CSV table of C-alpha atoms in Angstrom, one decimal:
chain,number,residue,atom,x,y,z
A,1,MET,CA,-35.2,3.1,8.4
A,2,ASN,CA,-32.8,1.9,11.1
A,3,ALA,CA,-28.8,3.2,11.1
A,4,ASP,CA,-27.8,0.2,9.8
A,5,GLY,CA,-30.1,1.0,6.7
A,6,ILE,CA,-29.2,4.6,6.6
A,7,LEU,CA,-25.5,3.6,6.3
A,8,SER,CA,-26.0,0.9,3.5
A,9,ALA,CA,-27.8,3.8,1.6
A,10,PHE,CA,-25.3,6.3,2.0
A,11,ILE,CA,-22.2,3.9,1.1
A,12,CYS,CA,-24.7,3.1,-2.1
A,13,VAL,CA,-24.9,6.8,-3.1
A,14,TYR,CA,-21.1,7.0,-2.4
A,15,LEU,CA,-20.3,4.6,-4.7
A,16,LEU,CA,-22.3,5.5,-7.3
A,17,ILE,CA,-21.0,9.1,-7.4
A,18,SER,CA,-17.4,7.9,-7.2
A,19,ALA,CA,-17.9,5.7,-9.9
A,20,VAL,CA,-18.5,8.3,-12.0
A,21,ALA,CA,-16.0,10.7,-10.4
A,22,THR,CA,-13.2,8.8,-9.5
A,23,PRO,CA,-13.6,4.7,-10.5
A,24,THR,CA,-10.6,4.0,-8.8
A,25,LEU,CA,-11.7,5.3,-5.7
A,26,ALA,CA,-14.5,3.4,-5.9
A,27,VAL,CA,-13.1,0.1,-6.7
A,28,ASN,CA,-10.6,0.9,-3.5
A,29,LEU,CA,-13.6,1.6,-1.1
A,30,VAL,CA,-15.2,-2.0,-2.3
A,31,THR,CA,-12.3,-4.2,-2.8
A,32,ASN,CA,-10.4,-2.8,0.8
A,33,HIS,CA,-13.2,-1.5,2.8
A,34,ALA,CA,-11.5,-2.0,5.7
A,35,ASN,CA,-8.9,0.3,4.9
A,36,SER,CA,-10.5,2.7,2.4
A,37,ILE,CA,-11.8,5.5,5.0
A,38,ASN,CA,-8.9,5.3,7.1
A,39,ALA,CA,-7.3,8.7,6.4
A,40,SER,CA,-4.0,8.3,8.0
A,41,ARG,CA,-3.4,5.8,4.9
A,42,TYR,CA,-4.6,7.8,2.3
A,43,GLY,CA,-4.1,11.4,3.4
A,44,LEU,CA,-7.5,12.5,2.4
A,45,LEU,CA,-8.7,14.4,5.4
A,46,ALA,CA,-5.8,14.9,8.0
A,47,ARG,CA,-2.6,16.3,6.1
A,48,SER,CA,0.3,18.7,7.0
A,49,PRO,CA,0.7,21.8,5.0
A,50,CYS,CA,2.1,21.7,1.0
A,51,PRO,CA,5.6,20.8,1.1
A,52,ALA,CA,8.1,23.4,0.2
A,53,ASP,CA,10.9,20.5,-0.8
A,54,LEU,CA,10.4,19.5,-4.2
A,55,GLU,CA,11.0,15.6,-4.1
A,56,THR,CA,8.0,15.6,-1.1
A,57,LEU,CA,5.7,17.4,-3.3
A,58,VAL,CA,5.9,15.3,-5.8
A,59,ASP,CA,5.6,12.1,-4.0
A,60,ARG,CA,2.5,13.5,-2.5
A,61,LEU,CA,1.2,14.6,-6.1
A,62,LEU,CA,1.3,11.2,-7.3
A,63,GLN,CA,-0.6,9.3,-4.6
A,64,ASP,CA,-3.4,11.7,-5.6
A,65,LEU,CA,-3.1,12.5,-9.5
A,66,PRO,CA,-5.0,9.5,-10.5
A,67,SER,CA,-8.2,10.6,-9.1
A,68,TYR,CA,-7.6,14.3,-9.8
A,69,ALA,CA,-6.7,13.5,-13.6
A,70,ASN,CA,-9.8,10.8,-13.9
A,71,ARG,CA,-12.0,13.8,-12.5
A,72,VAL,CA,-10.7,16.2,-15.3
A,73,ILE,CA,-11.5,13.3,-17.8
A,74,VAL,CA,-14.9,13.1,-16.8
A,75,ARG,CA,-15.5,16.7,-16.3
A,76,SER,CA,-14.1,17.5,-20.2
A,77,HIS,CA,-15.7,14.7,-21.9
A,78,PHE,CA,-19.3,15.2,-20.2
A,79,SER,CA,-19.2,19.2,-20.5
A,80,PRO,CA,-22.5,20.6,-22.0
A,81,ASN,CA,-20.7,21.7,-25.5
A,82,LYS,CA,-19.5,18.2,-26.0
A,83,ASN,CA,-21.7,14.9,-27.7
A,84,THR,CA,-19.9,12.1,-25.7
A,85,PRO,CA,-21.8,8.7,-27.6
A,86,PRO,CA,-23.8,6.6,-24.9
A,87,GLY,CA,-21.8,3.6,-23.9
A,88,TYR,CA,-18.3,5.4,-24.4
A,89,ALA,CA,-15.6,4.3,-22.0
A,90,LEU,CA,-13.7,6.9,-20.9
A,91,PRO,CA,-9.7,6.6,-20.7
A,92,GLN,CA,-8.7,6.3,-17.1
A,93,ILE,CA,-5.4,7.1,-15.5
A,94,ILE,CA,-4.7,4.0,-12.8
A,95,LEU,CA,-1.4,4.6,-11.8
A,96,ALA,CA,1.4,7.6,-11.6
A,97,GLY,CA,4.8,7.0,-10.5
A,98,ARG,CA,8.3,6.7,-11.2
A,99,PRO,CA,9.9,10.4,-10.3
A,100,GLU,CA,12.8,11.3,-11.6
A,101,PHE,CA,14.6,14.8,-10.5
A,102,GLU,CA,17.7,14.8,-12.9
A,103,PRO,CA,17.4,17.9,-15.0
A,104,LEU,CA,18.2,17.5,-18.9
A,105,PRO,CA,20.0,20.3,-20.6
A,106,LEU,CA,17.6,22.8,-22.5
A,107,ASN,CA,17.8,24.5,-25.7
A,108,SER,CA,18.5,27.9,-25.5
A,109,GLY,CA,15.3,29.1,-27.3
A,110,ASP,CA,13.1,27.4,-24.2
A,111,ALA,CA,12.2,30.5,-22.2
A,112,LEU,CA,11.7,29.1,-18.7
A,113,PRO,CA,12.4,30.5,-15.4
A,114,GLU,CA,15.4,30.3,-14.1
A,115,ASN,CA,14.3,28.8,-11.1
A,116,ALA,CA,12.2,26.3,-12.6
A,117,SER,CA,12.9,22.6,-11.4
A,118,GLN,CA,12.9,19.5,-13.6
A,119,VAL,CA,11.0,16.6,-12.8
A,120,PHE,CA,10.1,13.4,-14.8
A,121,ILE,CA,6.9,11.1,-13.9
A,122,THR,CA,5.2,8.1,-15.8
A,123,THR,CA,1.5,7.6,-15.6
A,124,LEU,CA,-0.4,4.3,-16.7
A,125,GLU,CA,-3.5,4.9,-18.8
A,126,ARG,CA,-6.6,2.4,-19.4
A,127,GLN,CA,-8.5,3.0,-22.5
A,128,TYR,CA,-10.7,0.7,-24.4
A,129,ARG,CA,-10.4,-0.1,-28.1
A,130,GLY,CA,-13.0,-2.1,-30.2
A,131,GLY,CA,-14.1,-3.7,-27.0
A,132,LYS,CA,-10.8,-4.7,-25.6
A,133,ARG,CA,-8.7,-3.1,-22.5
A,134,VAL,CA,-5.5,-1.2,-23.4
A,135,GLU,CA,-3.0,-0.1,-21.1
A,136,ILE,CA,-0.7,3.0,-22.3
A,137,GLN,CA,2.4,4.5,-20.5
A,138,GLN,CA,3.2,8.1,-20.7
A,139,TYR,CA,5.7,10.1,-20.1
A,140,HIS,CA,5.6,13.3,-18.8
A,141,TRP,CA,8.5,16.3,-18.6
A,142,LEU,CA,7.4,18.9,-15.8
A,143,PHE,CA,8.9,22.1,-15.3
A,144,LEU,CA,7.5,23.4,-11.8
A,145,SER,CA,8.7,26.7,-10.3
A,146,LYS,CA,8.6,28.1,-6.5
A,147,THR,CA,6.5,31.0,-6.0
A,148,GLU,CA,5.9,33.1,-2.9
A,149,ASN,CA,2.6,31.5,-3.2
A,150,GLY,CA,3.9,27.9,-3.1
A,151,TRP,CA,5.1,25.7,-6.3
A,152,GLU,CA,3.4,26.2,-9.8
A,153,LEU,CA,3.5,24.2,-13.2
A,154,VAL,CA,5.2,26.2,-15.5
A,155,LYS,CA,5.1,23.9,-18.6
A,156,ILE,CA,4.6,20.1,-19.2
A,157,VAL,CA,5.8,18.3,-22.3
A,158,SER,CA,4.0,14.7,-22.3
A,159,ARG,CA,4.4,11.8,-25.0
A,160,TYR,CA,2.7,8.4,-25.3
A,161,GLY,CA,5.2,5.3,-24.7
A,162,THR,CA,5.4,3.3,-28.0
A,163,VAL,CA,5.1,3.5,-31.3
A,164,ALA,CA,2.2,0.9,-31.4
A,165,ASP,CA,-0.1,3.4,-29.4
A,166,VAL,CA,-2.9,4.3,-31.7
A,167,ARG,CA,-3.6,7.7,-30.2
A,168,PRO,CA,-1.5,10.8,-31.5
A,169,LEU,CA,1.5,11.5,-29.4
A,170,PHE,CA,1.1,15.2,-28.0
A,171,GLY,CA,2.8,18.1,-29.5
A,172,GLN,CA,5.6,19.7,-28.0
A,173,ASP,CA,3.9,21.4,-25.1
A,174,SER,CA,1.2,19.4,-23.4
A,175,ASP,CA,0.2,22.6,-21.3
A,176,GLN,CA,-3.8,22.0,-22.0
A,177,SER,CA,-3.9,18.3,-21.6
A,178,GLU,CA,-5.8,16.8,-18.7
A,179,ILE,CA,-2.5,15.6,-16.6
A,180,ALA,CA,-1.6,19.2,-17.1
A,181,GLU,CA,-4.8,20.5,-15.5
A,182,ALA,CA,-5.1,17.8,-12.7
A,183,ILE,CA,-1.4,18.8,-11.6
A,184,ARG,CA,-2.5,22.5,-11.5
A,185,LEU,CA,-5.5,21.5,-9.6
A,186,TRP,CA,-3.7,19.5,-7.2
A,187,LEU,CA,-1.0,22.0,-6.8
A,188,ARG,CA,-4.0,24.6,-6.1
A,189,ASP,CA,-5.5,22.2,-3.5
A,190,CYS,CA,-2.0,21.9,-1.8
A,191,GLN,CA,-1.4,25.4,-1.2
A,192,ALA,CA,-4.7,26.1,0.0
A,193,LYS,CA,-4.6,23.3,3.0
A,194,PRO,CA,-4.1,25.1,6.6
């Protein structure tokens, strides 16, 4: 097999793995092949250390959040103790953005660290219901705290955008949600970078 054949085989295997783990990345590679592997554009390989500034940190988080969340979704739906029916289309986070940093007043009963910073973000989720594609906006209220090891997610409250959404609203706390897990994993990875 010549070098072009090996490269083609490698790309096919990469696309298959990416389509399962992160469908958005696979689509980007196919549609934007000239720019997809450019590390400086996507920041996948060469990055500066995890930012200490909250706004810079959240901007970087939002770039990677869909792929992190989609990996968490895939792992949670195909775990050995869960029966996922064949042909079931997993929900997929396709966008994350619109950060707002203006804090809201909290009730006195809310037990949060004094130094917790509030951030509001939105995500757009794609689901398939009855063979039709549905896109649902979600709102997330993050409470991040800066520790000696970097930023950590203290609490998250999430809710779906409209009453028409069939899937039930999250409870008051969404600390065990797939988005919360994705944010925790991203913060861990960000802080692990040299």
